[in-house]
XYZ file of C-alpha atoms in Angstrom:
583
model
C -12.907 -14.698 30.647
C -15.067 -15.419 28.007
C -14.231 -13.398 24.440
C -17.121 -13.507 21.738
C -16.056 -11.029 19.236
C -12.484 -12.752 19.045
C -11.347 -15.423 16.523
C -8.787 -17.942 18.682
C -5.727 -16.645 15.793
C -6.584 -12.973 16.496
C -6.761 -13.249 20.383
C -3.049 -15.051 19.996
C -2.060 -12.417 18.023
C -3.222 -9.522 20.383
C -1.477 -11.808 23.485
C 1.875 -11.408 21.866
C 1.240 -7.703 21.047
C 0.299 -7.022 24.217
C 2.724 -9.339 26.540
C 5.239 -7.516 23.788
C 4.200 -3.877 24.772
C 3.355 -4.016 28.408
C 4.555 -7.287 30.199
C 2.777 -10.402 30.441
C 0.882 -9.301 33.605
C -0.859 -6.585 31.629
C -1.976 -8.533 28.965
C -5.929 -10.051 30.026
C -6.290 -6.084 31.069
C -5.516 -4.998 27.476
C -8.006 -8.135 26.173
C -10.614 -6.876 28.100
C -10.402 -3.315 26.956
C -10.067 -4.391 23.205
C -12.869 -6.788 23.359
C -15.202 -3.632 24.847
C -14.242 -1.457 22.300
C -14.963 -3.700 19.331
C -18.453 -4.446 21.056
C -18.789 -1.067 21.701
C -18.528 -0.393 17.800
C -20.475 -3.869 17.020
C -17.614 -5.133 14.967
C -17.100 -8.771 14.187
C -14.548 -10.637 12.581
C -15.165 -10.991 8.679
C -15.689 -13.672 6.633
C -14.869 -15.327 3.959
C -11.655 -15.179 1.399
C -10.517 -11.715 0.739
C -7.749 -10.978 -1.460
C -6.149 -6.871 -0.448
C -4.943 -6.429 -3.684
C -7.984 -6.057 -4.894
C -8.358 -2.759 -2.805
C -6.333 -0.808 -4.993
C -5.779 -0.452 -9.001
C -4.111 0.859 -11.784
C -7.372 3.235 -11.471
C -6.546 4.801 -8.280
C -4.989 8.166 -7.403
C -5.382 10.088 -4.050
C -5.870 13.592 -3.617
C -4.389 15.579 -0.794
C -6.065 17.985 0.297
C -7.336 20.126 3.438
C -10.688 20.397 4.274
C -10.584 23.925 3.327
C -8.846 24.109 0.511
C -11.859 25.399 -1.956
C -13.604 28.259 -0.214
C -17.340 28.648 -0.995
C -17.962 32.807 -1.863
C -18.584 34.746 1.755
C -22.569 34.591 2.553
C -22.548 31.056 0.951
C -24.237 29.023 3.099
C -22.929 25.507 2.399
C -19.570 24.343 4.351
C -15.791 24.442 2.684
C -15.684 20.531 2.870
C -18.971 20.516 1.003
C -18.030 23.369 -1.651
C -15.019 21.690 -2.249
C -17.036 18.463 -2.714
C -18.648 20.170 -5.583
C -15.453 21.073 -6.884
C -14.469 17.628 -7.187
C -17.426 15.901 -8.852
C -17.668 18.979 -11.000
C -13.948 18.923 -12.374
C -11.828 15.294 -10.844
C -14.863 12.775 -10.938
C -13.065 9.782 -12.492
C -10.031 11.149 -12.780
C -9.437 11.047 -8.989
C -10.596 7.663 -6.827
C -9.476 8.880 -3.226
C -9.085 11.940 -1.153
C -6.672 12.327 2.191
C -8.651 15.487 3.991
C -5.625 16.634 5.963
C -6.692 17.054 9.769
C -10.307 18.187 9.999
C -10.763 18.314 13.566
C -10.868 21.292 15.851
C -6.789 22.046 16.115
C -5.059 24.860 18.090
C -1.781 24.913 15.101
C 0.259 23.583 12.890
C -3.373 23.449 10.332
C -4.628 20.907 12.285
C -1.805 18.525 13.502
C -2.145 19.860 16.923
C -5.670 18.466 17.831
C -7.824 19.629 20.407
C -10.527 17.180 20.034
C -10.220 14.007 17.836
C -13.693 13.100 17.408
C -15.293 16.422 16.113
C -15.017 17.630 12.793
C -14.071 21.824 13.090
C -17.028 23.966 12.249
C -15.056 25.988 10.534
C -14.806 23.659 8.106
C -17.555 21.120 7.777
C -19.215 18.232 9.752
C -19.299 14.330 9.991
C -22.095 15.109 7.579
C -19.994 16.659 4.896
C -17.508 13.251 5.691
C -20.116 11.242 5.128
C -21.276 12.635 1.602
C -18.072 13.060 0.283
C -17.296 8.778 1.064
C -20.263 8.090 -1.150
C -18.325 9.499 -4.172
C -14.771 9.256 -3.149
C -12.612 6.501 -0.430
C -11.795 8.748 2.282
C -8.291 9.139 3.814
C -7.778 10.266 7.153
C -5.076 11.529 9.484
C -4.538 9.563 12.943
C -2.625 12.249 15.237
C -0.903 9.598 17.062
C 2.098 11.448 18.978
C 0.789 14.601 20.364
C -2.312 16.226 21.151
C -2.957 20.153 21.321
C -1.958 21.923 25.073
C -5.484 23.256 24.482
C -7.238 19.932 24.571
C -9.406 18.570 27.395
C -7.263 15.622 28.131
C -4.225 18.085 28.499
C -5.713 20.913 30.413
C -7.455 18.065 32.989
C -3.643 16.703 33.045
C -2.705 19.844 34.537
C -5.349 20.303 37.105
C -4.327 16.755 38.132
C -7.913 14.955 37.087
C -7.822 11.081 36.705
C -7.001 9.266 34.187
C -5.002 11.806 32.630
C -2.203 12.401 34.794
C -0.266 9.895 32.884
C -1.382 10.932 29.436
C 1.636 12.899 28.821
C 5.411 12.266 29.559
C 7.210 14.312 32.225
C 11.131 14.044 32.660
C 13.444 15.259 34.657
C 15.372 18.594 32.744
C 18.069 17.333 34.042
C 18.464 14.017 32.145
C 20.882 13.447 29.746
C 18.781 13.833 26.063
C 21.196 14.221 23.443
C 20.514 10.885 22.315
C 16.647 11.588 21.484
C 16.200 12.173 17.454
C 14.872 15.644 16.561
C 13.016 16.537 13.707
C 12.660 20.094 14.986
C 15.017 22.803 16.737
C 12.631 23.910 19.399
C 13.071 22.490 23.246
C 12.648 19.338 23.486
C 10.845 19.514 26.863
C 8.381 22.569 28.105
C 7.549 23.686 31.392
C 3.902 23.814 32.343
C 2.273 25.234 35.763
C 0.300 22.055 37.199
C -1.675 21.500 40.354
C 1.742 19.857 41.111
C 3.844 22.398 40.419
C 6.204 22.840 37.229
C 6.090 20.183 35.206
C 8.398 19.247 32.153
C 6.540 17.521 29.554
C 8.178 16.410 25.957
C 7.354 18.152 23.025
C 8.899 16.882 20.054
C 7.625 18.949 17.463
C 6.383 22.267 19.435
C 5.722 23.612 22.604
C 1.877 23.434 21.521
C 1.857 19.569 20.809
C 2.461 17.284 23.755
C 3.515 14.033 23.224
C 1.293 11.181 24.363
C 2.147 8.363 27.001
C 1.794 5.287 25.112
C 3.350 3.514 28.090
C 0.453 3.751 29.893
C -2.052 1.323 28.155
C -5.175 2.966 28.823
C -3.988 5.835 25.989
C -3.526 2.969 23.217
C -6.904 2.238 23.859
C -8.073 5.979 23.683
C -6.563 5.821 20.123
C -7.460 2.350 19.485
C -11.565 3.460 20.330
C -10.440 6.638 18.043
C -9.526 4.337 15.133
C -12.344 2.451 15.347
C -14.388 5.647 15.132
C -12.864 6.971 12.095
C -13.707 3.496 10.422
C -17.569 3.637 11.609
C -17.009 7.771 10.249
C -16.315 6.513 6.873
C -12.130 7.097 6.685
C -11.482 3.431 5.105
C -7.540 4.727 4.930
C -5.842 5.585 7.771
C -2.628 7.903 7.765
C -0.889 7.163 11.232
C 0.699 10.734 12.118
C 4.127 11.088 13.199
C 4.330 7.391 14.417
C 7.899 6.733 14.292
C 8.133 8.914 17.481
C 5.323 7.935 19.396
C 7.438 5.567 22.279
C 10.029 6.960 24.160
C 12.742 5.316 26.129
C 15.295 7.813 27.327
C 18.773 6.689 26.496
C 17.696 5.760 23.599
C 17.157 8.138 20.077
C 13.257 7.552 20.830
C 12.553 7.472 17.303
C 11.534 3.723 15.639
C 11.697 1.594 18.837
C 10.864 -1.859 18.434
C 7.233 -1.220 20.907
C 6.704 1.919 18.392
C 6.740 -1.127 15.271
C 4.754 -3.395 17.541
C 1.821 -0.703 17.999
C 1.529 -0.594 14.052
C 1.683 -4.306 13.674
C -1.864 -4.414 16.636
C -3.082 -2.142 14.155
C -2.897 -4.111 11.246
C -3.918 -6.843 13.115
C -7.085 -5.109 14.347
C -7.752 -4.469 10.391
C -6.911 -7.778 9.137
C -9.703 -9.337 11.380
C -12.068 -6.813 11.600
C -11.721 -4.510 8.775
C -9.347 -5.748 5.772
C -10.632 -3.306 3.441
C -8.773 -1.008 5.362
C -5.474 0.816 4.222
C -2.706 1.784 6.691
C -0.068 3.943 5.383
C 2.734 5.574 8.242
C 3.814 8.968 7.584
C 7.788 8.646 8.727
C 10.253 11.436 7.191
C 12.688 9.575 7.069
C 15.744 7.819 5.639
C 14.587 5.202 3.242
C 15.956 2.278 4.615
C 14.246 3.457 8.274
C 11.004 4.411 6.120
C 10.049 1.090 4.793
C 10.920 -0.663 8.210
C 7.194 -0.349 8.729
C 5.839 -2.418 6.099
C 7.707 -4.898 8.847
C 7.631 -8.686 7.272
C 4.010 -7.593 5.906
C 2.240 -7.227 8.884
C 2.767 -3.545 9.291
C 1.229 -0.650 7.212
C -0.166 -1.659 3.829
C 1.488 1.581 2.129
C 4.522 3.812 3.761
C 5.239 6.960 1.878
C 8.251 7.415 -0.403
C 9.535 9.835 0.925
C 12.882 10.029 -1.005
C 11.241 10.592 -4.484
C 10.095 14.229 -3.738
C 13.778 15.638 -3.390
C 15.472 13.257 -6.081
C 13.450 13.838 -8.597
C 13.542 16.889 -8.414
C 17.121 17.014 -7.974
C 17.440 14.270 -11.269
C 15.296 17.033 -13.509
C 17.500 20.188 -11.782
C 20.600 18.641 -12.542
C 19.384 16.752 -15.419
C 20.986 13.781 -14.347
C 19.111 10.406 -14.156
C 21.989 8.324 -12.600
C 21.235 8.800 -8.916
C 17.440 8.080 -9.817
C 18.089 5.363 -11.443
C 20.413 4.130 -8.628
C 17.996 4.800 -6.105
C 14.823 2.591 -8.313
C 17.480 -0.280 -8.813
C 17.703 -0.483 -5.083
C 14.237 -0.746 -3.915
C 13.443 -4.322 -3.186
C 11.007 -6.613 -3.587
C 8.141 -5.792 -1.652
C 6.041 -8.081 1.238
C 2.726 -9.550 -0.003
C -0.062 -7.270 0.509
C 2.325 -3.728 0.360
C 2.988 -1.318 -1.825
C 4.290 2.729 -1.681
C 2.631 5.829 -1.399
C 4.049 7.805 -4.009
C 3.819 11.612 -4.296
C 6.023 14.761 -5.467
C 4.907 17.317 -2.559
C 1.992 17.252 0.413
C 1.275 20.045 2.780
C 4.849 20.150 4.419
C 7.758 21.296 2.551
C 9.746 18.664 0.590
C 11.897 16.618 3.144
C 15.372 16.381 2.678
C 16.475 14.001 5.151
C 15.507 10.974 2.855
C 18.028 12.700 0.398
C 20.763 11.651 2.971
C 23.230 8.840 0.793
C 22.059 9.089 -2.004
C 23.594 12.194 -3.880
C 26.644 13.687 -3.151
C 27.073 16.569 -0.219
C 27.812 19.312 -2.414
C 24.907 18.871 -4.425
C 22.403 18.397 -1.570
C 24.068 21.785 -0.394
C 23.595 23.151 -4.252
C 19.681 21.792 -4.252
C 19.062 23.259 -0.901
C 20.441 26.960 -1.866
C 18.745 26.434 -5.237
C 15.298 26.068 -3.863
C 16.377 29.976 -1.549
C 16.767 31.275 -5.393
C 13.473 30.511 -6.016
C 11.756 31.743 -3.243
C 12.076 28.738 -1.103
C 12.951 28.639 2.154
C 14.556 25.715 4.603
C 13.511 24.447 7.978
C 16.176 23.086 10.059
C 16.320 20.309 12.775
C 19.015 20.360 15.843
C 21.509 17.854 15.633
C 22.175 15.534 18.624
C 25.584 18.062 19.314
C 23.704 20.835 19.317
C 24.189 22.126 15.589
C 21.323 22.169 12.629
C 20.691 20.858 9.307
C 18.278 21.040 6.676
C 15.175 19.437 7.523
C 12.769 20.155 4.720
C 12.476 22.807 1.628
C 9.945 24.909 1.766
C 8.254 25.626 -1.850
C 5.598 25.028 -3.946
C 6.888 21.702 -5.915
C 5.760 23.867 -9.332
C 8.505 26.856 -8.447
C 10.729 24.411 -7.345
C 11.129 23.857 -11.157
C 11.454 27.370 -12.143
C 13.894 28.847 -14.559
C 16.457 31.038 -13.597
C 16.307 32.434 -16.728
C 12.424 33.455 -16.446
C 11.005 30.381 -19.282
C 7.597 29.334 -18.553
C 7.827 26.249 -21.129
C 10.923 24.901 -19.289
C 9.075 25.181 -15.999
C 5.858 23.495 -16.793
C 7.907 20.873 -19.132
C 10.203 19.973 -16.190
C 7.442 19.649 -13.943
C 4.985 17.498 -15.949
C 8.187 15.394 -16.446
C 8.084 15.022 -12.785
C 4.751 14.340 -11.948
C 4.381 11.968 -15.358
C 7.542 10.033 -13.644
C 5.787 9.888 -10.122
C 2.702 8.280 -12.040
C 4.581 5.626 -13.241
C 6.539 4.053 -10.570
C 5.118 0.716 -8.682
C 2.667 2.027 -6.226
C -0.469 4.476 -5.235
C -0.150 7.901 -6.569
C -0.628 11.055 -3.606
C -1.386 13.954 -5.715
C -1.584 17.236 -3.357
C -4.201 19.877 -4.795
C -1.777 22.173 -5.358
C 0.493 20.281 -7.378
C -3.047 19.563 -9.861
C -2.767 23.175 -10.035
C 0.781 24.175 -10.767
C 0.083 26.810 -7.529
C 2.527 29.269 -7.113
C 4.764 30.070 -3.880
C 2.220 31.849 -1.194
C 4.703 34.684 0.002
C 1.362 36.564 1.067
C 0.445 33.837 3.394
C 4.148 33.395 4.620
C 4.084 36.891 5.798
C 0.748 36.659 7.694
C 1.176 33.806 9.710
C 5.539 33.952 9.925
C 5.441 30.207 9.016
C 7.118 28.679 6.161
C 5.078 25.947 5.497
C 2.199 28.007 4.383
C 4.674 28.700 1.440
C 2.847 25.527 0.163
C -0.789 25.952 1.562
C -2.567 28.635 -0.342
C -6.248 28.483 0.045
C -8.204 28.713 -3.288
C -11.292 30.949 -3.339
C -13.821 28.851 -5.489
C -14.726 31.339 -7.946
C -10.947 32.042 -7.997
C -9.894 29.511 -9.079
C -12.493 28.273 -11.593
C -11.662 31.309 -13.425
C -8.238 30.237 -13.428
C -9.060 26.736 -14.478
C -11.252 28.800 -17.281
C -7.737 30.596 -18.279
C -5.631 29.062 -21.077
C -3.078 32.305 -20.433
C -2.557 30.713 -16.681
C -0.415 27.736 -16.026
C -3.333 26.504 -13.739
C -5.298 25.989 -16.760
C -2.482 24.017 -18.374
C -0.898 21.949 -15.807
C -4.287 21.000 -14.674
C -5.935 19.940 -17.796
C -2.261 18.007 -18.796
C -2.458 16.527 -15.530
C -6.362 15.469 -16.103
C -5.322 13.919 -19.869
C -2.709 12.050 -18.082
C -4.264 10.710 -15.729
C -7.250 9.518 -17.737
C -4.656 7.085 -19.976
C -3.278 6.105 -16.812
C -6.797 4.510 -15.465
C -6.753 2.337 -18.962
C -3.653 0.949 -18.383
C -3.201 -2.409 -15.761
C 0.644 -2.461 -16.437
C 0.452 0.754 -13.550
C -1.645 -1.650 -11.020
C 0.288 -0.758 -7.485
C 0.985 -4.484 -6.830
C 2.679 -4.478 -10.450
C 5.970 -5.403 -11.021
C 8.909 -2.746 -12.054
C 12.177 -3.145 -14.191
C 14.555 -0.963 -13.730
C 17.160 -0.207 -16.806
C 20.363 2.069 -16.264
C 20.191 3.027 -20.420
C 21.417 6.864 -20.200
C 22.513 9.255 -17.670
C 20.028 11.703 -19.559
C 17.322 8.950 -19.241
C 15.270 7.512 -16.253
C 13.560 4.418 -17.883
C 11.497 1.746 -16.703
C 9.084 -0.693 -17.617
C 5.752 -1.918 -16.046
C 3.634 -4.862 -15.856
C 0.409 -5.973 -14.266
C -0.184 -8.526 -11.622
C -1.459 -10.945 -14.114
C 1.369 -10.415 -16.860
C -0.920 -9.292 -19.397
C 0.276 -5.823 -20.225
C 4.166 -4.244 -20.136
C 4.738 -0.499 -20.615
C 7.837 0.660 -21.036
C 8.575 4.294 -19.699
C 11.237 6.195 -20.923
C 11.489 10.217 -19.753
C 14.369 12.710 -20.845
C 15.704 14.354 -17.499
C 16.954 17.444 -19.870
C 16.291 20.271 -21.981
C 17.574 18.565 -24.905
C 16.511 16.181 -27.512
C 17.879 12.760 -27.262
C 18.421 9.379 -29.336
C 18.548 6.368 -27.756
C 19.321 3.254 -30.092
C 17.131 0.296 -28.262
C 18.386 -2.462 -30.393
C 20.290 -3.869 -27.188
C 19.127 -7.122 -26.174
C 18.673 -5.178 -22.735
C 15.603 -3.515 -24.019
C 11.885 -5.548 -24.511
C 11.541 -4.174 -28.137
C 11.455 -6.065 -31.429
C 13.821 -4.346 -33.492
C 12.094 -3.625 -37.213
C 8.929 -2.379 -35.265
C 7.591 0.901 -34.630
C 6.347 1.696 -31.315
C 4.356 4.872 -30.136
C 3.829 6.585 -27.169
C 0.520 6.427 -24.932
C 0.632 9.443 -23.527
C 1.119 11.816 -26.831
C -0.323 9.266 -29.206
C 2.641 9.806 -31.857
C 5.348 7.410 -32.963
C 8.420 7.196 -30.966
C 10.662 4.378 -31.509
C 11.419 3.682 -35.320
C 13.922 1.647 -36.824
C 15.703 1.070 -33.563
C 15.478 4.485 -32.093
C 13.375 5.852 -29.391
C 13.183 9.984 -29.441
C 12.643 11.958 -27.058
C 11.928 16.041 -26.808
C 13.288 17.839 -24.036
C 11.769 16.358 -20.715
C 9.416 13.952 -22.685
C 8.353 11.195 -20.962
C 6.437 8.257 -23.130
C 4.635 5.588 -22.430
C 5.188 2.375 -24.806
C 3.395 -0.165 -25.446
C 5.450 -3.692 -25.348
């Protein structure tokens, strides 16, 4: 059969997926359905050189955000995605490149992860018109919902009235299998009985009885996502967040969580990308371990970005503890990275900050003493079941601001540890994900907690516009401070290459107290050395060492608050300072 759209390397490349996923026999099938899709979406293969790392700079932050996170005044009549477009030209406009709207479409819980209909934006919040306005001023990041789909959906509810093709859209098993091998990132049943045309069904529901994992065993669902993907692309979404992946094939006997056809379905993906679309970012969301995390930036041909998920919890357990070692530890370990990849990096998103990436690489009594902490401070902490039946943490739920509270009731030490934090994030090699409420220093939503009995919406509070640029208008809030710090920062990051994501970064083990590193740009033109002071405490550091990049009889100062900071030999630092330094 005859393939027009398809280069001769990218229809070898989709063979070996494809013979890879489903068998050999299945494998001119799964050609023919790709091949209608991308003519179905008019896509041909580009052309001409194209470097990726040209995608992203030292210039680029993402926002995360939902798409109701600014609320226009009651009797407005403009949507909540385009009010809190407004807010963003009006206040982030160069300051902020990119913005992840966190599931838009029509969703029956979890705010939006359990989706009812991929292809419609909710009307509660906005249309593919409000999408479309906001790419013209921002690059769009979207949410692919790859594992589950909502038990109110169409292809779920024509599952159970037994209507082709979606009887084997969803996975039933046998209760009576042995599953104590599966990997759960939740302590609800793994499997839920449904009333079918069949009779009782048990279908698998990793993460709650009102998401139902997808078949991806059965072909003809990749390509339901596959034409989804595409979609989003033609939408205006130019990075993709792939849900949930690590979960998405199952194999009982197995822990069902990173199988090798699971890696395979990214790396058709980026394949699909590479030919078709290379200006496209991929980044897998997998709470994980960090070792199992950056398994899917596979030899390069995986996602583009995966998050780093360990920085959240040991950062903040470095500034708690005001103790740099296992930070620094953790930095010196992460490798050299595959052509074309780089990390996600963030302090906090719309879940609570995962713990499970925290596993090896502090002690057990304090990951205990950081867990109870964050219940001091108003936290709370989900649990996941164990594979013998017992639970452990799973995630902290908090805002990342009161995470950083004082025990003793000191505003200055809690905004000082926390712009310590997020100045740290900043600088590492990688993207920066800044979620909306960490731009605001928002604190914990107990209100919201107690409405809807979830923990999570700890962390989502939902900003009235008028609200909160009265807050923003405030220099008695710490809104008004933490955001306009966080703006000031930000703008003398954009003017400095040595932050490019596909920089290089030098780790140095100087202090216990200290968490220093130094950055340089792709080309080697600019170094900046950062230095930040994990504690409440000046400290003196003498950097005559032939360890550190410094002449010795010069003065150096910092970037970020334009004074001098290294003099005769000596860099100084104020409690939880953080400078920037020019090499």
């Amino acid at each position: 059969m005859s393939y027009p759209r398809f280069t001769d390397s990218f229809k070898k490349q989709l063979q070996k997926h494809y013979s890879f996923i489903y068998g050999d026999e299945k494998v001119e099938y799964c050609l023919q359905q790709t091949h209608k899709l991308l003519d179905e979406y008019d896509m041909s293969p580009a052309e001409g050189d194209f470097s990726f790392k040209n995608v992203w700079s030292h210039q680029d932050q993402i926002l995360i955000t939902y798409g109701d996170m600014v609320q226009p005044d009651e009797g407005e009549p403009v949507s909540k995605l385009h009010k809190q477009h407004e807010f963003l030209n009006e206040h982030l406009k160069g300051f902020i490149s990119s913005v992840h709207i966190l599931p838009f479409y029509p969703s029956s819980s979890d705010d939006g992860f359990s989706v009812v209909d991929y292809k419609r934006v909710d009307t509660r919040v906005g249309g593919w018109d409000d999408i479309e306005e906001m790419s013209k001023d921002f690059r769009l990041m979207g949410d692919l919902v790859m594992n589950h789909a909502s038990r109110h959906s169409s292809w779920f509810k024509k599952y159970l009235r037994n209507k082709e093709p979606y009887t084997d859209y969803f996975i039933e098993v046998d209760p009576s299998l042995d599953l104590s091998e599966v990997t759960r990132p939740r302590s609800s049943p793994l499997l839920t009985p449904v009333h079918t045309d069949k009779g009782e069904k048990f279908v698998w529901t990793t993460f709650s009885d009102d998401q139902i994992d997808v078949n991806f065993a059965n072909p003809d669902l990749l390509f339901r996502f596959i034409d989804i993907f595409l979609f989003y692309l033609k939408e205006g979404l130019s990075v993709i967040r792939l849900d949930a992946v690590a979960f998405i094939w199952k194999e009982i006997g197995t822990s069902c969580i990173h199988l090798p056809e699971t890696h395979e379905i990214v790396k058709l993906m980026r394949t699909i990308v590479d030919h078709y679309a290379p200006e496209t970012t991929l980044i897998t969301e997998t709470n994980v371990p960090h070792k199992e995390n950056i398994s899917y930036f596979g030899d390069g041909d995986e996602a583009h970005m995966v998050y780093q998920f360990s920085l959240p919890p040991l950062l903040l357990h470095a500034i708690l503890t005001e103790n740099a070692s296992y930070l620094t530890r953790w930095a010196e370990s992460l490798h050299t990275l595959p052509e074309n990849c780089t990390y996600f990096n963030f302090t906090s998103s719309h879940d609570g900050i995962g713990v499970r990436p925290l596993e090896g690489l502090v002690p057990d009594e304090e990951f205990a003493a950081l867990v109870e902490g964050m219940r001091g401070r108003g936290g709370f902490v989900s649990e996941k079941q164990n594979p013998d039946g017992s639970l452990s943490p799973y995630e902290l739920n908090i805002t990342y601001f009161d995470a950083f509270s004082d025990y003793n009731g000191s505003q200055s030490i809690q905004e000082r540890r926390y712009i310590c934090s997020q100045i740290i994030m900043l600088s590492l090699q990688g993207v920066p994900g800044i979620y909306f409420h960490n731009l605001t220093a928002t604190r914990n939503n107990m209100r919201g907690v107690s409405i809807t009995g979830r923990y999570r919406t700890i962390n989502r509070k939902k900003w009235g516009y008028n609200e909160l640029v009265d807050a923003l208008n405030d220099p008695d809030t710490n809104t008004y401070r933490i955001f306009n710090r966080y703006k000031e920062i930000l703008e003398k990051r954009n003017q400095h290459p040595a932050f490019h994501p596909f920089g290089k970064q030098k780790v140095f083990d100087a202090d216990p107290d200290l968490f220093c590193i130094e950055r340089v740009d792709p080309e080697g033109m600019e170094r900046v050395f950062v230095a930040a002071n994990l504690t409440d405490e000046e400290k003196i550091l003498d950097i005559t060492g032939d360890q550190f990049p410094f002449e010795k009889n010069k003065n150096y100062d910092d970037i970020l608050s334009e004074k001098v900071c290294i003099s005769e030999g000596t860099l100084t630092l104020k409690s939880y300072q953080v400078a920037w330094i020019m090499i």
